[in-house]
Short mmCIF file of C-alpha atoms in Angstrom, two decimals:
data_model
loop_
_atom_site.label_atom_id
_atom_site.label_comp_id
_atom_site.label_asym_id
_atom_site.label_seq_id
_atom_site.Cartn_x
_atom_site.Cartn_y
_atom_site.Cartn_z
CA MET I 1148 246.72 198.19 200.90
CA SER I 1149 247.04 201.85 202.00
CA SER I 1150 249.27 203.02 204.82
CA THR I 1151 246.18 203.88 206.86
CA SER I 1152 244.83 200.36 206.49
CA ILE I 1153 248.16 198.89 207.49
CA VAL I 1154 248.09 200.87 210.74
CA ARG I 1155 244.40 200.52 211.61
CA ASP I 1156 243.49 197.07 210.30
CA PRO I 1157 246.65 195.05 209.74
CA ASP I 1158 246.94 191.58 208.34
CA THR I 1159 248.64 189.99 211.32
CA THR I 1160 249.64 186.94 209.29
CA SER I 1161 251.90 189.01 207.02
CA THR I 1162 255.31 189.53 208.56
CA ALA I 1163 256.23 192.08 205.92
CA LEU I 1164 253.12 194.17 206.54
CA MET I 1165 253.47 193.98 210.33
CA THR I 1166 257.11 195.09 210.01
CA LYS I 1167 256.06 198.05 207.91
CA ARG I 1168 253.30 198.85 210.42
CA ALA I 1169 255.75 198.74 213.33
CA TRP I 1170 258.03 201.27 211.61
CA TRP I 1171 255.02 203.51 210.92
CA LEU I 1172 253.91 203.48 214.56
CA VAL I 1173 257.36 204.07 216.01
CA GLY I 1174 258.08 206.77 213.45
CA LEU I 1175 254.77 208.55 214.09
CA ASN I 1176 255.39 208.50 217.82
CA VAL I 1177 258.86 210.01 217.37
CA LEU I 1178 257.51 212.79 215.14
CA VAL I 1179 254.18 213.51 216.84
CA PRO I 1180 253.57 211.80 220.21
CA GLY I 1181 249.93 210.73 220.45
CA SER I 1182 249.47 210.16 216.71
CA ALA I 1183 250.15 206.41 216.97
CA GLN I 1184 247.47 206.00 219.62
CA THR I 1185 245.01 208.12 217.63
CA LEU I 1186 245.40 205.78 214.61
CA ALA I 1187 245.89 202.38 216.18
CA GLY I 1188 245.28 202.48 219.93
CA ASN I 1189 243.14 204.18 222.56
CA ARG I 1190 241.80 207.06 220.51
CA ARG I 1191 240.70 209.10 223.55
CA PHE I 1192 244.19 208.93 225.03
CA GLY I 1193 245.68 209.54 221.59
CA ARG I 1194 243.66 212.69 221.04
CA PHE I 1195 244.65 213.95 224.51
CA ALA I 1196 248.35 213.24 223.88
CA LEU I 1197 248.18 214.72 220.39
CA GLY I 1198 246.49 217.89 221.66
CA THR I 1199 249.04 218.20 224.46
CA THR I 1200 251.88 217.80 221.97
CA LEU I 1201 250.51 220.47 219.66
CA ALA I 1202 249.93 222.83 222.60
CA PHE I 1203 253.49 222.21 223.82
CA TRP I 1204 254.90 222.91 220.36
CA ALA I 1205 252.87 226.12 220.18
CA LEU I 1206 254.34 227.27 223.51
CA VAL I 1207 257.85 226.47 222.30
CA VAL I 1208 257.33 228.40 219.05
CA ILE I 1209 255.89 231.38 220.94
CA GLY I 1210 258.81 231.28 223.37
CA VAL I 1211 261.40 231.16 220.58
CA LEU I 1212 259.75 234.02 218.69
CA ALA I 1213 259.51 236.09 221.87
CA ALA I 1214 263.19 235.46 222.61
CA LEU I 1215 264.19 236.46 219.08
CA ILE I 1216 262.07 239.60 219.05
CA GLY I 1217 262.56 240.85 222.62
CA ARG I 1218 265.06 238.70 224.50
CA GLU I 1219 265.97 241.36 227.05
CA ALA I 1220 262.31 241.81 227.96
CA VAL I 1221 261.50 238.08 228.02
CA LEU I 1222 264.45 236.76 230.03
CA PRO I 1223 263.60 238.58 233.30
CA VAL I 1224 260.07 237.15 233.07
CA VAL I 1225 260.92 233.53 232.29
CA THR I 1226 263.64 233.48 234.97
CA GLN I 1227 261.24 234.32 237.79
CA PRO I 1228 261.11 231.36 240.23
CA VAL I 1229 257.35 230.89 239.85
CA VAL I 1230 257.66 230.83 236.04
CA LEU I 1231 260.59 228.40 236.21
CA TRP I 1232 258.69 226.07 238.53
CA ALA I 1233 255.74 226.16 236.12
CA MET I 1234 258.10 225.37 233.24
CA ALA I 1235 259.61 222.51 235.24
CA ALA I 1236 256.14 221.06 235.87
CA VAL I 1237 255.10 221.36 232.22
CA LEU I 1238 258.35 219.86 230.92
CA GLY I 1239 258.25 217.04 233.46
CA LEU I 1240 254.63 216.12 232.67
CA TYR I 1241 255.28 216.29 228.94
CA GLY I 1242 258.35 214.08 229.33
CA LEU I 1243 256.24 211.57 231.27
CA LEU I 1244 253.54 211.70 228.58
CA TRP I 1245 256.15 211.11 225.88
CA VAL I 1246 257.52 208.07 227.73
CA ILE I 1247 254.01 206.61 228.07
CA CYS I 1248 253.34 207.21 224.37
CA ALA I 1249 256.66 205.63 223.36
CA ILE I 1250 256.08 202.51 225.45
CA ASP I 1251 252.49 202.22 224.21
CA ALA I 1252 253.59 202.68 220.57
CA LEU I 1253 256.07 199.85 221.04
CA ARG I 1254 253.26 197.70 222.45
CA LEU I 1255 250.97 198.56 219.53
CA SER I 1256 253.66 197.58 217.03
CA ARG I 1257 253.26 193.90 218.07
CA LEU I 1258 256.94 193.02 217.84
CA ALA I 1259 256.14 189.33 217.96
CA ARG I 1260 254.70 189.66 214.42
CA VAL I 1261 257.68 191.60 213.08
CA SER I 1262 260.53 189.91 211.20
CA GLY I 1263 263.46 188.92 213.40
CA ARG I 1264 266.09 191.43 212.26
CA ALA I 1265 263.59 194.32 212.05
CA ARG I 1266 262.23 193.43 215.50
CA VAL I 1267 265.54 194.34 217.11
CA ALA I 1268 265.92 197.49 215.01
CA VAL I 1269 262.40 198.73 215.83
CA ALA I 1270 262.95 198.13 219.54
CA VAL I 1271 266.36 199.86 219.54
CA VAL I 1272 265.09 202.91 217.64
CA SER I 1273 262.05 203.22 219.91
CA ILE I 1274 264.08 202.94 223.10
CA ALA I 1275 266.77 205.33 221.81
CA ALA I 1276 264.14 207.92 220.89
CA LEU I 1277 262.51 207.45 224.29
CA VAL I 1278 265.79 208.03 226.11
CA VAL I 1279 266.84 211.04 224.00
CA THR I 1280 263.52 212.88 223.83
CA GLY I 1281 262.21 211.92 227.26
CA GLY I 1282 265.64 212.55 228.77
CA ALA I 1283 265.78 216.01 227.16
CA ALA I 1284 262.38 216.89 228.62
CA PHE I 1285 263.28 215.61 232.09
CA GLY I 1286 266.70 217.30 231.90
CA ALA I 1287 265.12 220.62 230.97
CA ALA I 1288 262.59 220.19 233.80
CA TRP I 1289 265.42 219.51 236.27
CA THR I 1290 267.34 222.56 235.03
CA ALA I 1291 264.31 224.83 235.37
CA GLY I 1292 263.47 223.50 238.82
CA THR I 1293 267.05 223.73 240.05
CA THR I 1294 267.38 227.30 238.77
CA ALA I 1295 264.09 228.24 240.46
CA ASN I 1296 265.33 226.80 243.77
CA ILE I 1297 268.63 228.69 243.49
CA LEU I 1298 266.90 231.99 242.77
CA ALA I 1299 264.45 231.44 245.62
CA LYS I 1300 267.38 230.68 247.96
CA VAL I 1301 269.15 233.87 246.90
CA ALA I 1302 265.99 235.93 247.44
CA SER I 1303 265.55 234.52 250.96
CA ASN I 1304 268.93 235.85 252.14
CA THR I 1305 269.14 239.50 251.16
CA ILE I 1306 269.86 242.77 252.90
CA ASP I 1307 268.77 246.33 252.19
CA ILE I 1308 271.56 248.81 251.60
CA THR I 1309 270.95 252.50 252.13
CA GLY I 1310 272.03 255.55 250.20
CA PRO I 1311 273.49 258.78 251.60
CA ASP I 1312 269.92 259.92 252.35
CA GLY I 1313 269.48 257.00 254.74
CA LYS I 1314 266.77 255.41 252.61
CA PRO I 1315 267.01 251.90 251.09
CA VAL I 1316 268.44 251.93 247.57
CA ALA I 1317 265.75 251.01 245.03
CA VAL I 1318 267.04 250.92 241.46
CA GLY I 1319 265.77 247.70 239.86
CA ALA I 1320 267.35 246.15 236.79
CA LEU I 1321 270.54 247.48 235.22
CA THR I 1322 269.64 250.09 232.61
CA GLY I 1323 272.82 252.17 232.58
CA PRO I 1324 276.15 252.48 234.40
CA ALA I 1325 276.09 251.11 237.94
CA ASN I 1326 278.43 250.42 240.85
CA ILE I 1327 278.48 247.06 242.63
CA LEU I 1328 280.44 246.44 245.82
CA LEU I 1329 281.87 242.95 246.36
CA VAL I 1330 282.95 242.25 249.93
CA GLY I 1331 285.02 239.27 251.04
CA ASP I 1332 284.25 238.31 254.65
CA ASP I 1333 287.20 236.71 256.48
CA SER I 1334 285.04 235.26 259.30
CA GLY I 1335 284.88 231.79 257.72
CA ASP I 1336 281.12 231.81 258.44
CA GLY I 1337 281.61 229.43 261.34
CA ASN I 1338 283.47 226.78 259.34
CA ALA I 1339 285.93 225.19 261.77
CA ALA I 1340 288.22 224.25 258.86
CA TYR I 1341 289.49 227.84 258.82
CA GLY I 1342 290.49 227.80 262.47
CA PRO I 1343 289.46 230.29 265.15
CA ARG I 1344 288.44 233.62 263.63
CA GLY I 1345 288.07 236.99 265.32
CA GLU I 1346 285.74 239.74 264.29
CA SER I 1347 284.32 239.81 260.77
CA LEU I 1348 286.59 241.92 258.57
CA ASN I 1349 286.19 242.96 254.95
CA ASP I 1350 289.72 242.00 253.99
CA VAL I 1351 288.67 242.05 250.32
CA THR I 1352 286.63 244.99 249.07
CA ILE I 1353 286.18 245.52 245.34
CA LEU I 1354 284.11 248.31 243.83
CA ILE I 1355 282.95 247.27 240.35
CA HIS I 1356 281.81 249.86 237.82
CA LEU I 1357 279.76 248.03 235.18
CA SER I 1358 278.53 249.96 232.16
CA PRO I 1359 276.53 248.81 229.14
CA VAL I 1360 277.01 252.36 227.81
CA SER I 1361 280.82 252.58 227.73
CA HIS I 1362 281.04 248.81 227.27
CA SER I 1363 283.46 248.52 230.16
CA VAL I 1364 284.02 247.09 233.60
CA THR I 1365 286.45 248.55 236.14
CA ALA I 1366 287.08 246.62 239.36
CA VAL I 1367 288.76 248.76 242.02
CA SER I 1368 290.38 246.87 244.90
CA ILE I 1369 290.39 248.93 248.11
CA PRO I 1370 293.32 248.06 250.41
CA ARG I 1371 292.24 246.56 253.73
CA ASP I 1372 294.71 248.76 255.68
CA LEU I 1373 293.62 252.01 254.02
CA TYR I 1374 293.40 254.43 256.94
CA VAL I 1375 290.47 256.77 256.33
CA ALA I 1376 287.38 258.24 257.95
CA GLN I 1377 284.23 256.12 257.93
CA PRO I 1378 280.73 257.63 258.03
CA GLN I 1379 277.88 256.58 260.28
CA CYS I 1380 275.84 253.73 258.88
CA THR I 1381 272.72 251.73 259.61
CA LYS I 1382 273.10 248.14 260.75
CA ALA I 1383 270.84 245.31 259.58
CA ASN I 1384 268.87 245.54 262.85
CA GLY I 1385 268.09 249.21 262.23
CA THR I 1386 270.49 250.67 264.79
CA VAL I 1387 273.06 253.28 263.80
CA SER I 1388 276.82 252.77 263.98
CA PRO I 1389 278.48 256.17 264.63
CA ALA I 1390 281.08 257.67 262.35
CA VAL I 1391 284.79 257.26 263.09
CA LYS I 1392 287.48 259.80 262.26
CA GLN I 1393 290.04 257.26 261.09
CA ALA I 1394 290.15 253.49 260.93
CA ARG I 1395 291.42 250.66 258.77
CA PHE I 1396 289.00 250.14 255.92
CA ASN I 1397 288.58 246.44 256.73
CA THR I 1398 286.89 247.28 260.02
CA ALA I 1399 283.78 248.59 258.25
CA LEU I 1400 282.15 245.15 258.15
CA SER I 1401 282.59 244.60 261.88
CA ARG I 1402 281.15 248.08 262.56
CA GLY I 1403 277.77 247.19 261.12
CA GLY I 1404 277.75 244.64 258.34
CA LEU I 1405 277.54 244.98 254.58
CA ASN I 1406 275.70 248.30 254.67
CA CYS I 1407 278.56 249.93 256.59
CA VAL I 1408 281.08 248.77 253.99
CA VAL I 1409 278.86 250.26 251.29
CA ALA I 1410 278.65 253.58 253.14
CA SER I 1411 282.43 253.66 253.66
CA ALA I 1412 283.23 252.83 250.03
CA SER I 1413 280.77 255.43 248.78
CA ALA I 1414 282.23 258.09 251.10
CA LEU I 1415 285.78 257.21 250.02
CA THR I 1416 285.12 257.35 246.28
CA GLY I 1417 282.25 259.82 246.11
CA LEU I 1418 280.37 257.31 243.94
CA PRO I 1419 276.84 256.03 244.57
CA ILE I 1420 276.66 252.26 245.09
CA GLN I 1421 273.49 250.64 243.82
CA TYR I 1422 274.23 246.96 244.49
CA ALA I 1423 276.34 244.95 246.93
CA ALA I 1424 277.25 241.36 247.77
CA LYS I 1425 279.17 239.63 250.55
CA ILE I 1426 281.00 236.36 249.91
CA GLU I 1427 282.41 233.87 252.44
CA PHE I 1428 285.54 231.70 252.21
CA ASP I 1429 283.48 228.68 251.18
CA GLY I 1430 282.05 230.71 248.30
CA VAL I 1431 285.50 231.18 246.78
CA VAL I 1432 286.14 227.44 247.11
CA ALA I 1433 282.79 226.49 245.56
CA MET I 1434 282.99 228.96 242.67
CA SER I 1435 286.52 227.93 241.69
CA ASP I 1436 285.34 224.32 241.72
CA ALA I 1437 282.29 225.22 239.64
CA VAL I 1438 284.37 226.55 236.73
CA GLY I 1439 286.68 223.54 236.87
CA GLY I 1440 289.62 225.48 238.26
CA VAL I 1441 291.38 228.72 237.32
CA PRO I 1442 294.73 228.58 235.48
CA VAL I 1443 297.47 230.77 236.96
CA CYS I 1444 301.12 231.29 236.18
CA LEU I 1445 303.88 231.68 238.78
CA ALA I 1446 307.12 233.41 237.82
CA THR I 1447 308.68 232.21 241.10
CA ALA I 1448 307.56 229.70 243.71
CA ILE I 1449 305.20 230.42 246.59
CA ASN I 1450 305.69 228.79 249.96
CA ASP I 1451 303.37 230.24 252.59
CA PRO I 1452 303.07 228.28 255.85
CA TYR I 1453 300.42 230.71 257.11
CA SER I 1454 297.90 229.93 254.37
CA GLY I 1455 299.28 226.45 253.70
CA LEU I 1456 300.03 227.26 250.06
CA THR I 1457 302.99 225.64 248.34
CA LEU I 1458 303.30 226.10 244.57
CA SER I 1459 306.29 225.72 242.28
CA ALA I 1460 307.11 228.15 239.49
CA GLY I 1461 305.15 227.48 236.31
CA GLU I 1462 301.55 226.87 235.31
CA HIS I 1463 298.92 225.65 237.80
CA THR I 1464 295.16 225.18 237.71
CA LEU I 1465 293.80 226.22 241.09
CA GLN I 1466 290.49 225.25 242.61
CA GLY I 1467 288.96 224.54 245.97
CA ALA I 1468 290.99 225.27 249.08
CA GLN I 1469 294.11 225.86 247.00
CA ALA I 1470 292.42 228.69 245.08
CA LEU I 1471 291.32 230.27 248.37
CA ALA I 1472 294.85 230.01 249.78
CA PHE I 1473 296.25 231.68 246.65
CA LEU I 1474 293.85 234.61 247.06
CA ARG I 1475 294.62 234.94 250.78
CA THR I 1476 298.41 234.60 250.66
CA ARG I 1477 300.58 237.53 251.74
CA HIS I 1478 303.57 235.81 253.25
CA GLY I 1479 304.09 233.81 250.05
CA LEU I 1480 304.82 237.03 248.14
CA SER I 1481 308.08 238.95 248.01
CA THR I 1482 307.17 241.73 250.48
CA GLY I 1483 304.32 240.04 252.34
CA SER I 1484 302.16 243.17 252.02
CA ASP I 1485 298.44 243.47 251.46
CA LEU I 1486 299.14 245.67 248.43
CA GLN I 1487 301.00 242.79 246.82
CA ARG I 1488 298.18 240.45 247.76
CA ILE I 1489 295.78 242.67 245.79
CA SER I 1490 298.07 242.40 242.77
CA ASN I 1491 298.19 238.63 243.20
CA GLN I 1492 294.40 238.55 243.33
CA GLN I 1493 294.23 240.53 240.10
CA VAL I 1494 296.30 237.87 238.34
CA PHE I 1495 293.75 235.29 239.52
CA LEU I 1496 290.67 237.40 238.77
CA SER I 1497 291.85 238.24 235.24
CA SER I 1498 292.29 234.54 234.53
CA LEU I 1499 288.91 233.82 236.14
CA MET I 1500 287.24 236.31 233.79
CA ARG I 1501 288.89 234.70 230.79
CA THR I 1502 287.69 231.31 232.02
CA ILE I 1503 284.12 232.43 232.72
CA LYS I 1504 283.75 234.23 229.39
CA SER I 1505 285.12 231.28 227.44
CA SER I 1506 282.64 229.06 225.61
CA GLU I 1507 283.67 226.15 227.84
CA THR I 1508 282.08 227.88 230.82
CA LEU I 1509 279.21 230.03 229.55
CA GLY I 1510 278.25 227.35 227.05
CA ASN I 1511 278.09 224.63 229.69
CA PRO I 1512 274.74 224.61 231.55
CA VAL I 1513 276.15 222.36 234.28
CA LYS I 1514 278.93 224.87 235.07
CA VAL I 1515 276.55 227.83 234.95
CA ILE I 1516 274.15 226.14 237.39
CA ALA I 1517 277.07 225.13 239.64
CA LEU I 1518 278.25 228.76 239.72
CA ALA I 1519 274.77 229.96 240.62
CA GLU I 1520 274.44 227.30 243.32
CA ALA I 1521 277.80 228.27 244.80
CA ALA I 1522 276.72 231.90 244.90
CA ALA I 1523 273.35 231.07 246.45
CA GLN I 1524 274.89 229.06 249.28
CA ASN I 1525 277.79 231.35 250.09
CA MET I 1526 276.80 234.91 249.22
CA GLN I 1527 274.47 237.51 250.65
CA LEU I 1528 273.18 239.97 248.07
CA SER I 1529 271.60 243.36 248.48
CA THR I 1530 267.86 243.27 247.86
CA GLU I 1531 268.05 244.98 244.47
CA LEU I 1532 270.92 242.79 243.26
CA ALA I 1533 268.99 239.64 244.17
CA GLN I 1534 266.17 240.55 241.77
CA THR I 1535 266.10 238.18 238.81
CA SER I 1536 265.71 241.07 236.36
CA THR I 1537 268.86 242.68 237.78
CA MET I 1538 270.98 239.54 237.51
CA VAL I 1539 269.80 238.86 233.96
CA SER I 1540 270.45 242.44 232.82
CA MET I 1541 273.93 242.35 234.35
CA ALA I 1542 274.74 239.02 232.71
CA LEU I 1543 273.62 240.34 229.32
CA ALA I 1544 275.69 243.49 229.77
CA LEU I 1545 278.80 241.59 230.88
CA ARG I 1546 278.57 239.13 228.00
CA SER I 1547 278.89 241.94 225.46
CA ILE I 1548 281.94 243.53 227.09
CA PRO I 1549 285.29 242.41 225.62
CA LEU I 1550 288.07 241.28 227.92
CA ASP I 1551 290.31 244.21 226.96
CA ARG I 1552 287.74 246.62 228.41
CA ILE I 1553 287.63 244.84 231.78
CA ALA I 1554 290.21 246.48 234.06
CA PHE I 1555 291.38 245.46 237.53
CA VAL I 1556 292.95 248.41 239.36
CA GLN I 1557 294.21 249.08 242.86
CA TYR I 1558 292.95 252.12 244.77
CA PRO I 1559 296.09 254.28 245.00
CA SER I 1560 297.70 254.44 248.42
CA SER I 1561 301.12 254.41 250.07
CA PRO I 1562 302.42 252.59 253.17
CA ALA I 1563 302.69 254.73 256.30
CA THR I 1564 302.86 254.50 260.08
CA VAL I 1565 300.14 256.26 262.08
CA HIS I 1566 300.08 256.10 265.89
CA GLY I 1567 302.43 253.13 265.71
CA GLN I 1568 300.21 251.25 263.26
CA SER I 1569 301.33 250.09 259.82
CA VAL I 1570 298.66 251.35 257.44
CA THR I 1571 298.30 252.82 253.97
CA LEU I 1572 297.17 256.35 253.20
CA PRO I 1573 295.31 257.38 250.04
CA ASN I 1574 297.16 259.16 247.24
CA ASP I 1575 294.50 261.80 246.76
CA GLY I 1576 295.65 263.12 243.38
CA ASP I 1577 295.72 259.73 241.68
CA ALA I 1578 292.54 258.67 243.47
CA SER I 1579 290.71 261.72 242.12
CA ALA I 1580 291.74 260.83 238.55
CA LEU I 1581 290.41 257.30 239.02
CA THR I 1582 287.09 258.25 240.60
CA ALA I 1583 286.57 261.05 238.06
CA ALA I 1584 286.91 258.53 235.22
CA LEU I 1585 284.38 256.23 236.86
CA ALA I 1586 281.98 259.08 237.59
CA ALA I 1587 282.20 260.05 233.91
CA ASP I 1588 281.57 256.43 232.91
CA GLN I 1589 284.86 256.04 231.08
CA ALA I 1590 286.79 252.84 230.47
CA VAL I 1591 290.30 252.89 231.93
CA VAL I 1592 293.72 251.34 231.36
CA THR I 1593 296.72 251.25 233.68
CA GLN I 1594 300.37 251.92 232.84
CA LYS I 1595 301.91 249.34 235.13
CA LEU I 1596 301.24 246.01 236.77
CA GLY I 1597 300.90 245.54 240.51
CA GLY I 1598 303.87 244.61 242.64
CA ALA I 1599 303.21 240.86 242.62
CA ALA I 1600 302.63 240.51 238.87
CA VAL I 1601 304.83 240.26 235.79
CA SER I 1602 303.91 239.81 232.16
CA SER I 1603 303.75 236.16 231.09
CA GLY I 1604 307.13 234.90 230.02
CA ALA I 1605 308.97 237.76 231.73
CA PRO I 1606 311.94 236.68 233.89
CA SER I 1607 311.62 236.53 237.65
CA GLY I 1608 311.77 239.96 239.24
CA SER I 1609 311.02 241.68 235.96
CA SER I 1610 309.41 245.07 236.11
CA ALA I 1611 307.78 244.54 232.73
CA THR I 1612 304.74 246.72 232.36
CA PRO I 1613 301.55 245.93 230.48
CA THR I 1614 300.85 247.32 227.06
CA PRO I 1615 297.39 248.89 227.13
CA SER I 1616 295.30 247.02 224.59
CA ALA I 1617 291.82 248.28 225.30
CA SER I 1618 289.89 248.84 222.11
CA ALA I 1619 287.75 251.85 221.38
CA THR I 1620 284.33 250.64 220.31
CA PRO I 1621 282.05 253.09 218.45
CA SER I 1622 279.74 253.52 221.44
CA GLY I 1623 282.33 252.95 224.16
CA GLY I 1624 284.81 255.76 223.63
CA VAL I 1625 288.57 255.73 224.01
CA PRO I 1626 289.75 254.42 227.41
CA VAL I 1627 291.34 256.84 229.86
CA GLN I 1628 294.96 256.12 230.74
CA LEU I 1629 295.28 256.33 234.52
CA PRO I 1630 298.23 258.01 236.28
CA SER I 1631 301.39 255.93 236.63
CA GLY I 1632 300.80 255.70 240.39
CA ILE I 1633 297.81 253.39 239.83
CA SER I 1634 298.63 249.76 239.14
CA GLY I 1635 296.50 247.00 237.64
CA GLN I 1636 295.80 245.09 234.47
CA ALA I 1637 293.17 244.29 231.87
CA ALA I 1638 291.42 240.91 231.84
CA ASP I 1639 292.94 240.03 228.47
CA GLN I 1640 296.48 240.43 229.82
CA SER I 1641 298.08 237.12 230.71
CA THR I 1642 300.31 237.69 233.74
CA CYS I 1643 302.28 235.68 236.28
CA SER I 1644 302.51 236.06 240.05
CA LYS I 1645 305.84 236.60 241.80
CA GLY I 1646 306.39 234.50 244.88
CA GLN I 1647 309.31 234.83 247.26
CA THR I 1648 312.37 235.89 245.33
CA GLY I 1649 314.84 234.66 247.93
#
């Protein structure tokens, strides 16, 4: 008797033949959903399921080929919310169809006619295949739908930033070197857990130069107490905030929101800023949780009653509120200054970059989605940065940049007293060297660590300096060594924070 006869017209009295038939049906359903029904069940349904399966496979093959041939062109398209929702619907319906086919194939196998030991095996294989394949389809549908919702949420909370000409910046996806401003808002966004807050201040302002050309990233932390002029700027409601002759840099956010911080940073550095983002306290908490914590090293203990941070010397993995407290602490450091806090933040951020670029993070879809969700709920992006094509192009550019070409530097300044106020004033010569390197799209390295950092393994209070390790890639050029007055570190440098030394 042929295999076709066994499937279509079985001898139900033969246990051996019915066992063989059951394996055929289950196997066919695993390989080509719909084929079992076409041969032994409802042929109309079988032909529909078989056609759907072949169409689905064709779409998968086309998608894979498109990704292999032109990934950078395809990714911005397939990550549009409408496309992702369509993918979620298709994957979900196909998963449902596969489950129906699997259950029906098990029914058609007539387990009651199958030998006892094989009966259990056939049922187990069928159910296992149903769970694995159907689960994969439903999981992919959930991932696509969740990503679409996150992107839609990001797009619903954006703000236009304006250039020096007063017109909204319109640049689109990243195609060359670009500057992104990251602003940390200390308002707490109304969360009572952070206690009563005053005006919104940009206590953390980081200008990031990202370049797929020089294969480098330079993140410049601007001190909150930097006492400089701030230009007029346009608020979100369209009104104009007048220029001020001198003010602490962290007052820019309260003067008129994110756009005023962008205008002030651009005026300070002379660099155009194409993209910007504002992050709240809860965003830091959520993002540190999303990556499973950030490992940091302490050369000496930190005990800061103001931020509530108590950490012993040694290794710690920080996440949640503890990570936020570590980034905010001043009084837990040896001098209690904001300049030391920036150095402390660079220790954390360097470790965060190593964590994010590790396979454990980028290779884990759950962590990637959690990071995106944390950003969507706790960040406000400029309109151009919120575009899917922009985010994808930035992610692709960042992935190809090695850790030794990611530099965290502090905008050069010195403590001073002006009109009875403790502030910092820019060191113009060193600042010019830094901004000239960024304007020329050059990678940079520093000659010394910040005041709150020591090289890993160095004794407490050590003044050990980093050894520049940035590599010169064929298309990236040799990094520029910054003046000794500019402190910072590369992302591949493992450093420790110095707490109180007393």
